[in-house]
Short mmCIF file of C-alpha atoms in Angstrom, two decimals:
data_model
loop_
_atom_site.label_atom_id
_atom_site.label_comp_id
_atom_site.label_asym_id
_atom_site.label_seq_id
_atom_site.Cartn_x
_atom_site.Cartn_y
_atom_site.Cartn_z
CA MET A 1 17.06 -140.87 130.02
CA GLY A 2 13.57 -140.30 132.15
CA LEU A 3 12.16 -136.49 132.39
CA ARG A 4 11.22 -135.74 136.05
CA ILE A 5 9.86 -133.00 137.45
CA ASN A 6 9.98 -133.54 140.65
CA SER A 7 13.80 -133.88 141.97
CA ASN A 8 16.37 -132.04 139.11
CA THR A 9 19.18 -134.18 140.03
CA ALA A 10 21.31 -132.61 137.84
CA ALA A 11 20.68 -129.07 139.14
CA ILE A 12 20.97 -130.00 142.81
CA ASN A 13 24.27 -131.49 141.62
CA SER A 14 25.46 -128.39 140.27
CA TRP A 15 24.55 -126.14 142.98
CA ARG A 16 26.47 -128.90 145.14
CA ASN A 17 29.30 -128.03 143.09
CA LEU A 18 28.86 -123.89 142.98
CA GLN A 19 28.86 -124.04 146.79
CA LYS A 20 31.94 -126.00 147.21
CA THR A 21 33.55 -123.90 144.75
CA ASP A 22 32.30 -120.70 146.66
CA ARG A 23 33.71 -121.73 149.49
CA GLU A 24 36.58 -122.79 148.24
CA MET A 25 37.22 -119.38 146.56
CA SER A 26 36.50 -117.67 149.79
CA LYS A 27 39.09 -119.08 151.45
CA SER A 28 41.54 -118.69 148.76
CA LEU A 29 40.51 -114.59 149.29
CA GLU A 30 41.29 -114.86 152.85
CA ARG A 31 44.29 -116.34 152.30
CA LEU A 32 45.40 -113.89 149.29
CA SER A 33 44.06 -110.62 151.75
CA SER A 34 45.37 -112.43 154.83
CA GLY A 35 48.83 -113.25 153.49
CA GLU A 36 48.46 -116.66 155.76
CA LYS A 37 47.15 -119.87 154.62
CA ILE A 38 46.36 -120.96 158.37
CA ASN A 39 43.88 -118.65 159.25
CA ARG A 40 42.03 -120.79 161.79
CA ALA A 41 42.20 -124.50 163.18
CA ALA A 42 40.33 -125.73 160.49
CA ASP A 43 43.03 -124.90 157.78
CA GLY A 44 45.44 -127.58 159.06
CA PRO A 45 44.91 -128.62 162.82
CA ALA A 46 48.50 -129.92 162.89
CA ASN A 47 50.05 -127.34 161.21
CA LEU A 48 48.78 -125.01 163.39
CA VAL A 49 49.96 -126.63 166.32
CA ILE A 50 53.61 -126.37 164.74
CA ALA A 51 52.81 -122.76 163.52
CA GLU A 52 52.34 -122.10 166.87
CA GLN A 53 54.88 -123.64 168.69
CA MET A 54 57.35 -122.24 166.41
CA LYS A 55 55.76 -118.53 166.68
CA ALA A 56 56.10 -118.74 170.63
CA GLN A 57 59.84 -119.84 169.60
CA VAL A 58 60.74 -116.75 167.57
CA LYS A 59 59.17 -114.50 170.01
CA SER A 60 61.07 -115.64 172.54
CA LEU A 61 64.73 -116.16 170.89
CA GLU A 62 63.67 -112.35 170.18
CA GLN A 63 63.31 -111.37 173.74
CA ALA A 64 66.48 -113.34 174.31
CA VAL A 65 68.09 -111.26 171.81
CA SER A 66 67.30 -108.72 173.79
CA ASN A 67 68.53 -109.87 176.84
CA SER A 68 71.80 -110.66 175.48
CA GLU A 69 72.09 -107.45 174.05
CA ILE A 70 71.14 -105.79 177.60
CA SER A 71 73.34 -108.18 179.09
CA ILE A 72 76.65 -106.96 177.24
CA SER A 73 75.70 -103.45 177.86
CA MET A 74 75.92 -104.18 181.64
CA VAL A 75 79.38 -106.05 181.27
CA GLN A 76 80.46 -102.79 179.05
CA THR A 77 79.01 -100.61 181.86
CA SER A 78 81.31 -102.66 184.61
CA GLU A 79 84.29 -103.02 182.77
CA ALA A 80 84.55 -99.22 181.97
CA SER A 81 84.24 -98.79 185.64
CA LEU A 82 87.13 -101.41 186.33
CA SER A 83 89.31 -99.49 183.46
CA GLU A 84 89.09 -96.18 185.67
CA VAL A 85 90.09 -98.15 188.81
CA ASN A 86 93.07 -99.65 186.44
CA ASN A 87 94.15 -96.02 185.83
CA ILE A 88 93.62 -94.63 189.23
CA LEU A 89 96.01 -97.33 190.57
CA VAL A 90 98.33 -97.24 188.59
CA ASN A 91 98.88 -93.19 189.14
CA MET A 92 98.66 -94.50 193.13
CA ARG A 93 101.76 -96.46 192.25
CA GLN A 94 103.73 -93.91 190.66
CA LEU A 95 103.08 -91.68 193.84
CA ALA A 96 104.28 -94.72 195.47
CA LEU A 97 107.41 -94.80 193.91
CA HIS A 98 108.64 -91.83 194.32
CA ALA A 99 107.78 -92.10 197.71
CA ALA A 100 109.67 -94.78 197.89
CA ASN A 101 112.98 -92.36 196.53
CA GLU A 102 113.52 -91.58 200.11
CA GLY A 103 116.95 -90.44 199.33
CA ALA A 104 115.31 -87.35 197.89
CA ASN A 105 112.23 -86.85 199.63
CA ASP A 106 111.71 -84.55 203.30
CA ASP A 107 108.67 -85.11 204.82
CA LYS A 108 106.30 -82.48 203.32
CA MET A 109 107.04 -84.12 200.07
CA LEU A 110 105.71 -87.85 201.18
CA ALA A 111 102.82 -86.08 202.95
CA ALA A 112 101.70 -84.98 199.69
CA ASP A 113 102.27 -88.24 198.34
CA GLN A 114 100.38 -89.70 201.07
CA ALA A 115 97.83 -86.62 200.68
CA GLU A 116 97.07 -87.71 196.84
CA ILE A 117 97.06 -91.29 197.59
CA ASP A 118 94.25 -90.69 200.36
CA ASN A 119 92.62 -88.85 197.89
CA SER A 120 92.57 -92.08 194.93
CA LEU A 121 91.63 -94.31 198.06
CA ARG A 122 88.38 -92.15 198.62
CA THR A 123 88.09 -92.37 194.48
CA LEU A 124 88.15 -96.08 194.70
CA ASP A 125 85.33 -96.34 197.48
CA GLY A 126 82.94 -94.02 195.98
CA ILE A 127 83.62 -95.87 192.27
CA ALA A 128 82.97 -99.04 194.54
CA LYS A 129 79.04 -97.12 195.67
CA GLN A 130 78.10 -95.51 192.75
CA ALA A 131 78.85 -97.70 189.61
CA GLN A 132 75.42 -98.31 188.80
CA PHE A 133 73.75 -100.05 185.63
CA GLY A 134 70.31 -98.83 186.30
CA SER A 135 69.36 -98.85 190.32
CA ARG A 136 71.88 -101.95 190.64
CA ASN A 137 74.63 -101.35 192.09
CA LEU A 138 78.07 -103.12 190.20
CA LEU A 139 81.30 -102.84 191.88
CA ASP A 140 80.05 -102.98 195.89
CA GLY A 141 80.97 -106.89 196.16
CA SER A 142 77.38 -107.36 196.18
CA ASN A 143 77.06 -109.33 192.76
CA GLY A 144 80.05 -111.69 193.59
CA VAL A 145 80.64 -114.73 195.75
CA SER A 146 82.02 -115.01 198.86
CA GLY A 147 82.91 -117.41 201.12
CA VAL A 148 84.12 -118.23 204.99
CA ALA A 149 85.86 -121.24 206.40
CA ILE A 150 85.70 -122.44 209.84
CA GLY A 151 88.21 -125.22 210.91
CA GLU A 152 91.62 -125.83 211.90
CA GLY A 153 93.56 -125.67 208.33
CA ILE A 154 91.00 -124.56 206.05
CA ARG A 155 91.15 -121.64 204.00
CA PHE A 156 88.30 -120.31 201.30
CA VAL A 157 90.51 -119.62 198.47
CA LYS A 158 87.47 -119.09 195.46
CA ALA A 159 84.30 -120.15 194.26
CA GLU A 160 82.44 -119.54 190.80
CA PRO A 161 79.44 -118.20 189.68
CA ASN A 162 77.60 -121.85 189.09
CA THR A 163 78.64 -122.44 192.76
CA GLN A 164 75.63 -123.04 194.64
CA SER A 165 75.05 -121.26 198.02
CA SER A 166 75.79 -123.39 200.76
CA PRO A 167 73.00 -124.83 203.24
CA ALA A 168 72.79 -123.66 206.83
CA ASP A 169 75.50 -125.94 208.25
CA GLY A 170 77.87 -125.07 205.22
CA TYR A 171 79.38 -127.72 203.11
CA VAL A 172 81.03 -130.44 205.38
CA VAL A 173 84.97 -130.86 204.06
CA ASP A 174 86.05 -134.28 205.14
CA ILE A 175 89.88 -135.00 204.18
CA ASN A 176 91.30 -138.16 203.80
CA GLU A 177 95.13 -137.61 202.50
CA ALA A 178 97.26 -134.59 204.03
CA ALA A 179 99.26 -132.78 201.05
CA THR A 180 103.35 -133.49 201.21
CA ARG A 181 105.90 -132.29 199.44
CA ALA A 182 108.74 -133.88 197.16
CA LYS A 183 111.39 -135.16 199.78
CA MET A 184 115.00 -136.92 199.45
CA VAL A 185 116.54 -137.73 203.14
CA GLY A 186 119.72 -139.06 203.41
CA GLU A 187 120.29 -142.41 205.25
CA ARG A 188 123.08 -141.85 207.05
CA THR A 189 125.28 -139.18 208.45
CA LEU A 190 128.71 -137.58 207.40
CA THR A 191 131.64 -137.86 209.71
CA GLN A 192 133.77 -135.21 210.28
CA GLU A 193 136.53 -137.27 208.48
CA GLU A 194 134.28 -137.46 205.72
CA ILE A 195 133.97 -133.60 205.98
CA ASN A 196 137.67 -132.75 206.33
CA GLU A 197 138.54 -134.56 203.02
CA GLY A 198 136.75 -132.33 201.19
CA ASN A 199 135.45 -132.37 197.79
CA ILE A 200 131.97 -133.72 198.62
CA GLN A 201 129.82 -132.98 195.46
CA ILE A 202 125.98 -132.16 195.60
CA THR A 203 124.18 -131.45 192.33
CA LEU A 204 120.03 -130.61 192.72
CA GLN A 205 117.82 -130.00 189.52
CA GLU A 206 114.57 -128.95 189.72
CA GLY A 207 112.18 -127.13 187.44
CA GLY A 208 115.09 -126.95 184.68
CA ASN A 209 117.68 -125.14 186.69
CA SER A 210 120.69 -126.86 188.42
CA MET A 211 123.14 -126.61 191.13
CA THR A 212 126.13 -128.12 191.87
CA TYR A 213 128.35 -127.54 195.37
CA PHE A 214 131.67 -128.86 196.47
CA SER A 215 132.50 -128.68 199.67
CA LYS A 216 135.92 -127.28 200.80
CA VAL A 217 138.65 -129.19 203.05
CA GLY A 218 137.38 -128.11 206.95
CA GLU A 219 134.33 -127.09 206.44
CA THR A 220 131.27 -127.74 209.29
CA MET A 221 128.16 -129.39 207.95
CA ASP A 222 126.01 -125.64 208.90
CA ALA A 223 128.67 -124.09 206.25
CA ILE A 224 128.28 -126.65 203.78
CA ILE A 225 124.06 -126.32 204.49
CA LYS A 226 124.33 -122.61 204.36
CA ASN A 227 126.15 -122.72 201.06
CA VAL A 228 123.80 -125.25 199.60
CA GLU A 229 121.13 -122.00 200.44
CA GLN A 230 122.84 -119.51 198.49
CA LEU A 231 123.74 -121.50 195.95
CA ILE A 232 119.86 -122.62 195.58
CA SER A 233 118.34 -118.96 195.81
CA GLN A 234 121.15 -118.06 193.10
CA ASN A 235 119.89 -120.56 190.64
CA ASN A 236 116.35 -120.43 191.47
CA LEU A 237 115.59 -123.70 192.75
CA ASN A 238 112.57 -123.69 194.13
CA VAL A 239 114.03 -126.44 197.23
CA GLU A 240 114.87 -125.94 200.75
CA VAL A 241 117.40 -127.74 202.45
CA GLY A 242 118.36 -128.56 206.11
CA LEU A 243 119.69 -131.32 208.40
CA THR A 244 116.88 -133.50 210.30
CA GLU A 245 117.33 -134.15 214.46
CA GLU A 246 119.77 -137.07 213.95
CA GLY A 247 121.36 -135.02 211.74
CA GLN A 248 120.54 -136.71 208.45
CA LEU A 249 121.03 -134.11 205.19
CA PHE A 250 117.45 -133.49 203.49
CA VAL A 251 115.95 -131.27 200.53
CA GLU A 252 112.26 -130.54 200.20
CA HIS A 253 109.96 -129.07 197.55
CA ASN A 254 108.44 -125.77 198.56
CA GLU A 255 105.20 -126.85 196.60
CA TYR A 256 102.86 -129.39 197.77
CA GLY A 257 101.57 -132.24 195.59
CA SER A 258 102.41 -135.01 193.56
CA GLU A 259 103.78 -133.04 190.15
CA PRO A 260 106.44 -130.81 191.70
CA THR A 261 109.60 -132.63 191.97
CA PHE A 262 113.73 -132.34 191.77
CA GLY A 263 116.73 -134.78 191.84
CA ALA A 264 120.03 -135.05 193.27
CA VAL A 265 123.46 -136.84 192.91
CA VAL A 266 125.89 -136.75 195.40
CA SER A 267 129.29 -138.42 196.03
CA VAL A 268 128.95 -139.80 198.91
CA ALA A 269 126.63 -142.78 199.01
CA GLY A 270 123.90 -142.37 201.38
CA PHE A 271 124.29 -139.05 202.12
CA LEU A 272 121.07 -138.04 200.48
CA ALA A 273 120.71 -140.54 197.19
CA GLU A 274 121.24 -143.89 197.70
CA GLU A 275 124.03 -144.33 195.11
CA ALA A 276 126.90 -142.50 194.49
CA ASN A 277 127.04 -140.31 191.70
CA VAL A 278 123.66 -141.53 190.47
CA MET A 279 120.98 -139.04 189.52
CA GLU A 280 118.11 -140.09 192.03
CA GLU A 281 113.97 -138.88 191.86
CA ALA A 282 112.65 -137.69 195.07
CA VAL A 283 110.05 -139.48 196.78
CA GLN A 284 107.41 -137.90 195.15
CA GLY A 285 104.42 -135.68 197.28
CA LEU A 286 101.00 -136.81 197.55
CA ASP A 287 97.98 -134.09 196.88
CA VAL A 288 95.13 -133.33 199.40
CA GLN A 289 92.17 -135.87 199.21
CA GLY A 290 88.66 -135.53 200.64
CA THR A 291 85.02 -134.54 199.80
CA ILE A 292 83.56 -131.12 200.03
CA GLY A 293 79.84 -131.54 200.63
CA GLY A 294 79.98 -135.24 200.75
CA GLU A 295 80.94 -134.93 196.97
CA LEU A 296 83.46 -135.87 194.58
CA SER A 297 86.84 -133.25 195.17
CA TYR A 298 89.53 -132.89 193.29
CA GLY A 299 92.95 -132.45 194.77
CA SER A 300 96.18 -130.61 193.42
CA GLY A 301 98.63 -129.87 196.42
CA GLN A 302 97.16 -128.26 199.14
CA PHE A 303 94.05 -127.19 197.14
CA LEU A 304 90.76 -129.42 197.20
CA THR A 305 88.27 -128.49 194.30
CA ALA A 306 84.52 -129.71 194.04
CA ALA A 307 83.98 -131.77 190.95
CA ARG A 308 81.81 -130.39 187.77
CA GLY A 309 78.03 -131.44 188.32
CA THR A 310 78.48 -130.73 192.38
CA ARG A 311 76.44 -128.42 194.30
CA ALA A 312 79.47 -127.04 195.29
CA GLU A 313 81.31 -127.05 191.91
CA GLY A 314 83.75 -124.56 191.13
CA LEU A 315 84.70 -124.60 195.42
CA THR A 316 88.49 -124.41 196.23
CA LEU A 317 89.65 -124.37 199.39
CA GLN A 318 93.23 -125.03 200.79
CA TYR A 319 93.84 -127.41 203.58
CA THR A 320 97.46 -127.01 205.25
CA GLY A 321 96.92 -129.23 208.17
CA GLY A 322 97.86 -132.66 209.12
CA LEU A 323 95.69 -135.82 208.90
CA LYS A 324 93.76 -137.02 211.49
CA THR A 325 94.47 -140.82 213.04
CA GLN A 326 91.29 -143.17 215.03
CA PRO A 327 92.33 -145.04 217.78
CA GLN A 328 91.30 -148.89 217.87
CA VAL A 329 87.87 -149.00 219.30
CA ASP A 330 85.31 -151.61 219.70
CA VAL A 331 81.85 -151.41 217.84
CA GLU A 332 80.67 -149.21 220.52
CA GLY A 333 83.18 -146.69 219.96
CA ASN A 334 84.89 -147.58 223.29
CA PRO A 335 88.65 -147.57 223.00
CA ILE A 336 90.01 -151.38 223.30
CA LYS A 337 92.12 -152.04 226.18
CA GLN A 338 94.08 -155.82 226.60
CA THR A 339 94.81 -156.93 229.74
CA ALA A 340 96.99 -160.70 230.44
CA THR A 341 95.71 -163.02 233.08
CA ASP A 342 95.52 -166.17 234.52
CA GLU A 343 93.37 -169.26 234.63
CA GLN A 344 91.52 -167.57 237.77
CA GLY A 345 91.07 -164.19 235.39
CA ASN A 346 93.59 -162.35 237.49
CA PRO A 347 96.03 -160.14 235.80
CA ILE A 348 99.25 -161.37 235.07
CA GLY A 349 102.75 -159.40 233.99
CA VAL A 350 104.95 -160.97 231.10
CA PRO A 351 108.41 -162.49 232.82
CA GLN A 352 110.58 -162.61 230.16
CA ARG A 353 111.27 -161.95 225.87
CA ASP A 354 113.21 -164.83 224.48
CA GLU A 355 116.32 -164.42 222.40
CA ASP A 356 114.26 -162.67 219.61
CA GLY A 357 113.36 -159.89 221.51
CA GLU A 358 109.97 -161.34 221.28
CA ILE A 359 107.30 -161.37 224.22
CA VAL A 360 106.90 -164.95 225.97
CA LEU A 361 103.27 -165.45 227.70
CA ASP A 362 103.28 -169.33 228.12
CA GLU A 363 105.60 -171.19 230.79
CA ASP A 364 107.21 -173.15 228.08
CA GLY A 365 108.49 -170.51 225.75
CA GLU A 366 106.52 -171.82 222.71
CA THR A 367 103.77 -169.44 222.88
CA VAL A 368 104.74 -166.00 221.42
CA MET A 369 102.95 -162.52 220.75
CA ASP A 370 104.96 -159.98 218.72
CA PHE A 371 103.51 -156.57 220.20
CA SER A 372 105.59 -154.66 217.57
CA PRO A 373 103.60 -151.05 217.75
CA GLN A 374 101.63 -150.13 214.34
CA PRO A 375 100.47 -146.81 213.16
CA ALA A 376 96.72 -146.46 213.60
CA ALA A 377 94.99 -146.14 210.06
CA PRO A 378 94.51 -142.78 208.69
CA VAL A 379 90.78 -142.21 208.26
CA GLU A 380 88.41 -139.68 207.10
CA ALA A 381 87.81 -137.05 208.90
CA THR A 382 85.60 -134.07 209.26
CA GLU A 383 88.09 -130.96 209.42
CA GLY A 384 84.95 -128.26 209.08
CA ASN A 385 82.74 -126.19 206.94
CA ILE A 386 82.96 -123.70 204.57
CA TYR A 387 80.10 -121.21 204.09
CA ILE A 388 79.45 -120.03 200.43
CA SER A 389 77.30 -117.00 199.62
CA ASN A 390 76.30 -116.42 195.93
CA SER A 391 75.25 -113.38 194.67
CA SER A 392 76.74 -113.34 191.13
CA LEU A 393 74.49 -111.88 188.38
CA THR A 394 72.60 -114.29 186.35
CA PHE A 395 71.23 -113.89 182.65
CA GLN A 396 68.88 -115.44 180.61
CA ILE A 397 70.14 -115.99 177.21
CA GLY A 398 68.09 -118.24 175.79
CA PRO A 399 64.37 -119.03 175.03
CA ASN A 400 64.02 -121.55 177.31
CA GLU A 401 64.27 -122.58 180.90
CA GLY A 402 67.43 -123.38 182.14
CA GLN A 403 69.38 -121.54 179.27
CA THR A 404 71.11 -118.88 181.76
CA VAL A 405 75.09 -117.88 182.41
CA SER A 406 76.29 -116.36 185.94
CA ILE A 407 79.09 -113.82 186.46
CA ASP A 408 80.67 -112.14 189.21
CA LEU A 409 81.68 -108.97 189.46
CA PRO A 410 84.22 -107.93 192.19
CA ASN A 411 84.50 -105.36 195.23
CA VAL A 412 86.84 -103.11 194.25
CA ASN A 413 86.51 -101.55 197.81
CA THR A 414 90.13 -100.55 199.19
CA GLN A 415 89.71 -102.58 202.15
CA THR A 416 88.36 -105.93 199.86
CA LEU A 417 91.66 -105.14 197.17
CA SER A 418 94.78 -106.71 197.97
CA ARG A 419 93.36 -108.09 201.30
CA GLY A 420 95.69 -110.73 203.19
CA ILE A 421 99.07 -109.98 201.23
CA ASP A 422 102.07 -110.54 203.46
CA ASN A 423 103.62 -107.30 203.91
CA GLU A 424 106.12 -106.17 207.00
CA SER A 425 103.87 -102.70 207.57
CA GLY A 426 101.04 -104.98 208.54
CA PHE A 427 98.83 -103.46 205.79
CA ALA A 428 95.56 -105.24 206.11
CA ALA A 429 94.45 -104.13 202.64
CA LEU A 430 95.00 -101.98 199.69
CA GLY A 431 93.18 -98.76 201.90
CA ASP A 432 95.73 -99.36 204.82
CA MET A 433 98.42 -98.33 202.23
CA ASP A 434 100.98 -95.21 203.77
CA VAL A 435 104.19 -94.29 201.73
CA THR A 436 105.67 -91.92 204.64
CA THR A 437 108.11 -94.72 205.69
CA PHE A 438 110.24 -96.22 203.27
CA GLN A 439 109.20 -99.38 204.56
CA GLY A 440 105.48 -98.65 204.22
CA SER A 441 106.44 -97.36 200.71
CA GLN A 442 107.88 -100.65 199.44
CA ASP A 443 104.80 -102.84 200.89
CA SER A 444 102.41 -100.08 199.47
CA LEU A 445 104.11 -101.25 195.78
CA LYS A 446 103.41 -104.71 196.88
CA LEU A 447 99.61 -104.39 197.18
CA ILE A 448 99.14 -101.95 194.33
CA ASP A 449 100.88 -104.26 192.36
CA GLN A 450 98.35 -107.42 193.52
CA SER A 451 95.81 -104.49 193.15
CA ILE A 452 96.45 -104.41 189.70
CA TYR A 453 96.24 -107.80 189.13
CA GLU A 454 92.87 -108.31 190.92
CA ILE A 455 91.34 -105.69 188.82
CA SER A 456 93.09 -106.70 185.45
CA SER A 457 91.73 -110.37 185.93
CA ALA A 458 88.62 -109.24 186.61
CA ARG A 459 88.66 -107.16 183.53
CA GLY A 460 89.75 -110.05 181.46
CA ARG A 461 86.98 -112.52 183.12
CA LEU A 462 84.42 -109.75 181.69
CA GLY A 463 85.91 -109.42 178.65
CA ALA A 464 86.32 -113.01 178.07
CA PHE A 465 82.73 -113.21 179.02
CA GLN A 466 81.21 -110.79 176.48
CA LYS A 467 83.10 -111.77 173.98
CA ASN A 468 82.93 -115.58 173.99
CA THR A 469 79.64 -116.51 176.08
CA LEU A 470 77.08 -113.40 175.58
CA GLU A 471 78.38 -112.41 171.82
CA SER A 472 78.67 -115.48 170.82
CA ASN A 473 75.46 -116.65 172.26
CA LEU A 474 73.71 -113.58 170.64
CA ASN A 475 75.01 -114.57 167.32
CA ASN A 476 73.81 -118.06 167.51
CA LEU A 477 70.08 -116.25 168.71
CA ARG A 478 69.87 -113.90 165.70
CA TYR A 479 70.89 -117.45 163.12
CA ALA A 480 68.24 -119.51 165.03
CA SER A 481 65.68 -116.73 164.59
CA GLU A 482 65.93 -116.42 161.16
CA ASN A 483 66.19 -119.80 160.14
CA LEU A 484 63.06 -120.79 162.64
CA ILE A 485 61.03 -117.74 161.11
CA SER A 486 62.01 -119.41 157.93
CA ALA A 487 60.70 -122.81 159.09
CA GLU A 488 57.52 -120.78 160.72
CA SER A 489 56.79 -119.22 156.65
CA VAL A 490 56.78 -122.03 155.12
CA ILE A 491 54.09 -123.38 157.47
CA ARG A 492 51.93 -120.46 157.80
CA ASP A 493 52.40 -118.18 155.26
CA THR A 494 50.81 -117.86 151.92
CA ASP A 495 52.69 -119.12 148.90
CA MET A 496 50.90 -115.96 146.96
CA ALA A 497 51.55 -117.28 143.61
CA ALA A 498 49.78 -120.92 143.86
CA GLU A 499 47.15 -119.29 145.61
CA MET A 500 46.22 -117.24 142.75
CA SER A 501 46.46 -120.21 140.27
CA ASN A 502 43.98 -121.69 142.48
CA PHE A 503 42.24 -118.29 142.74
CA THR A 504 41.97 -118.36 139.00
CA LYS A 505 40.56 -121.61 138.82
CA GLN A 506 38.13 -120.96 141.28
CA GLN A 507 36.69 -118.29 139.38
CA ILE A 508 36.50 -120.34 136.07
CA LEU A 509 34.97 -123.06 138.01
CA LEU A 510 32.24 -120.44 139.83
CA SER A 511 31.69 -118.83 136.24
CA SER A 512 30.98 -122.34 134.70
CA GLY A 513 29.17 -124.04 137.93
CA MET A 514 26.64 -121.15 137.14
CA ALA A 515 26.29 -121.56 133.77
CA MET A 516 26.10 -125.41 134.07
CA LEU A 517 23.09 -124.47 137.07
CA GLY A 518 21.33 -122.54 134.44
CA GLN A 519 21.27 -125.41 132.12
CA ALA A 520 20.22 -128.14 134.87
CA ASN A 521 17.60 -126.19 135.64
CA GLN A 522 16.35 -125.35 131.72
CA THR A 523 15.75 -129.24 131.38
CA PRO A 524 12.45 -129.89 133.02
CA LYS A 525 10.78 -127.21 131.11
CA SER A 526 11.25 -129.86 127.90
CA VAL A 527 8.21 -131.74 129.56
CA LEU A 528 5.72 -128.64 128.83
CA SER A 529 6.53 -129.29 125.03
CA LEU A 530 5.00 -133.16 125.74
CA LEU A 531 1.85 -131.51 127.32
CA ASN A 532 1.31 -128.90 124.45
CA ALA A 533 1.85 -131.85 122.16
CA GLN A 534 -1.74 -133.36 123.60
#
C-alpha cells in the first residue's frame, strides 16, 4: 500500500463514521429521555402527519366524552324535575277524586280541595320557570319544537327535534288524496213487509270483536238501527251504523285509513252485503296523500308525516278536509264554455233526443254526442301552511363535525299541559281545572290523566335518550379513545427495550470509532521511520 501524508483517508473515514455514531447516539438519548421516537418532523415525516392527526382525534374524543357526561347531567336534571311534576299531578288526582265524591262533600270541603289544587298548579308553573341547568331554563317551552297550522282542515300534531325550522312562508301543505273510512252501503232498502216478517240477521266483525242481531216481528227500521247501535257499543266494535238519505243501511269504521276494516253478514241479499249469509269485507278506506314543503310524505289515516331525509322530516299533521277539484279550463286558465251554432255561427238549441236518450245534433239523426256528466278530476291543491320553530337542545357528542343529537324538552306550564282535550266543562288546559262541581271534577280527572301521560311520556323519551343515545355513545367514545391512543403510541412512543439495545450499540460503536480514529492517526508516523533510515 502507498504511504501518503497529505491525505489520511483512513482517519477521514473513521472520523465520518464517528460523527454518524455520535448523531445516532444523540437521537437515541433523546428518544430514551423523552419517551417519544418522533421529536421533530425529520424523525419521520409521514409518521409525524399520522401521529398528529391521531393526537387531534384523541383530544377530540376526550372532549366528546366530557360533552356526553355533561349532556347526561342535563338530561338527569330535567328528568328529576319532571319526576316532581309527576308526583304533584298524582296528588292532584287524589284531590280531584275526593272532590268527585259528591255525596259526601259539602261546599267547604270542595273549596279546600280546590285551594290545594290551585296551590299545586302554582307550584307546577314555578317548576316550569325555575327548573334550570346553569342559567338555561329547561321546562318553560324554550327547548322544544312548536308548530302552527294555517289552513282549513289542517292541524299541527307534532314535530321531532330533527325537524328543521320552516322558511318564512312555512311548509306548504299540498293534498292530493283525502283520507276516507272503510264503509259498506246496502244496495237496496228493506220493505216494511220484510221488516214485519222479523228474523233479519245482521252480523258485524271488527278488530277481533263481533255482534249479531236478529230483528223482531213488527220492528221499525229506526228500532233496528238503535238496537244494532247498542250491540256495537256493548261489544266494543269501532264502527257506526245508520241510514243514507235514500234509506239504505250503511256501516262505517270510526277510524280513517287503509288499515281499519270490518266485515258483515246479512240474511237479506243487498240489504248490506251483496250476497245473503256470506261474510263480506267493507270497501277499504284511503290514507291521506300529499306533500309537505314540496317533498315526499307518507299518509296513515288522516295523518301525513314528512319522510326521512327531508327538511320537514318528523313533522306530522292531520288533514280533516275533503279533496278540492279543478274545473275544466283552457291553456290560459279560463273556464271552457261550449256553444252549439249553425252554419252562419248563430247559437242553436238541441231539438230532440234519440230513443236511447242521447242528444241528436244533426238533422238526419246520425251524429250523436253523449253529454253524460263526468266528475272533475282531483288535483293536488295547496291546503295551507305549517310554521315550525325548532329550539330543541343539540348536543355535540362526537369528535367530528355533524356528530350531534337533539332532543326537545316539554313545557310543563299549566296552560300548556292537556291543552285541547275535549271536556264538557270547557277547560282549555290543566290550569283551568275546577273541582267545585261534579262535572268539573270529572273533567279535571280527564285533564290530569292526560297531563300524567304527557309528562310520563316525556320522561320515557328522556330516559331512552340518555340510555340508548348518550350512555351508549359514551361507552363507544371510550372504546374508540382507548384504541386510538394505542395506535398513536405505536407510531409516536419509544420502544424502550429496542431503543436501549440501539443505545448500547451506539456506545460500542463510539468507543470503537474513537479507538480506530486514534489508530488511523498513527499510520502516517511510519513515514518518519523511512526518513530516519537516511
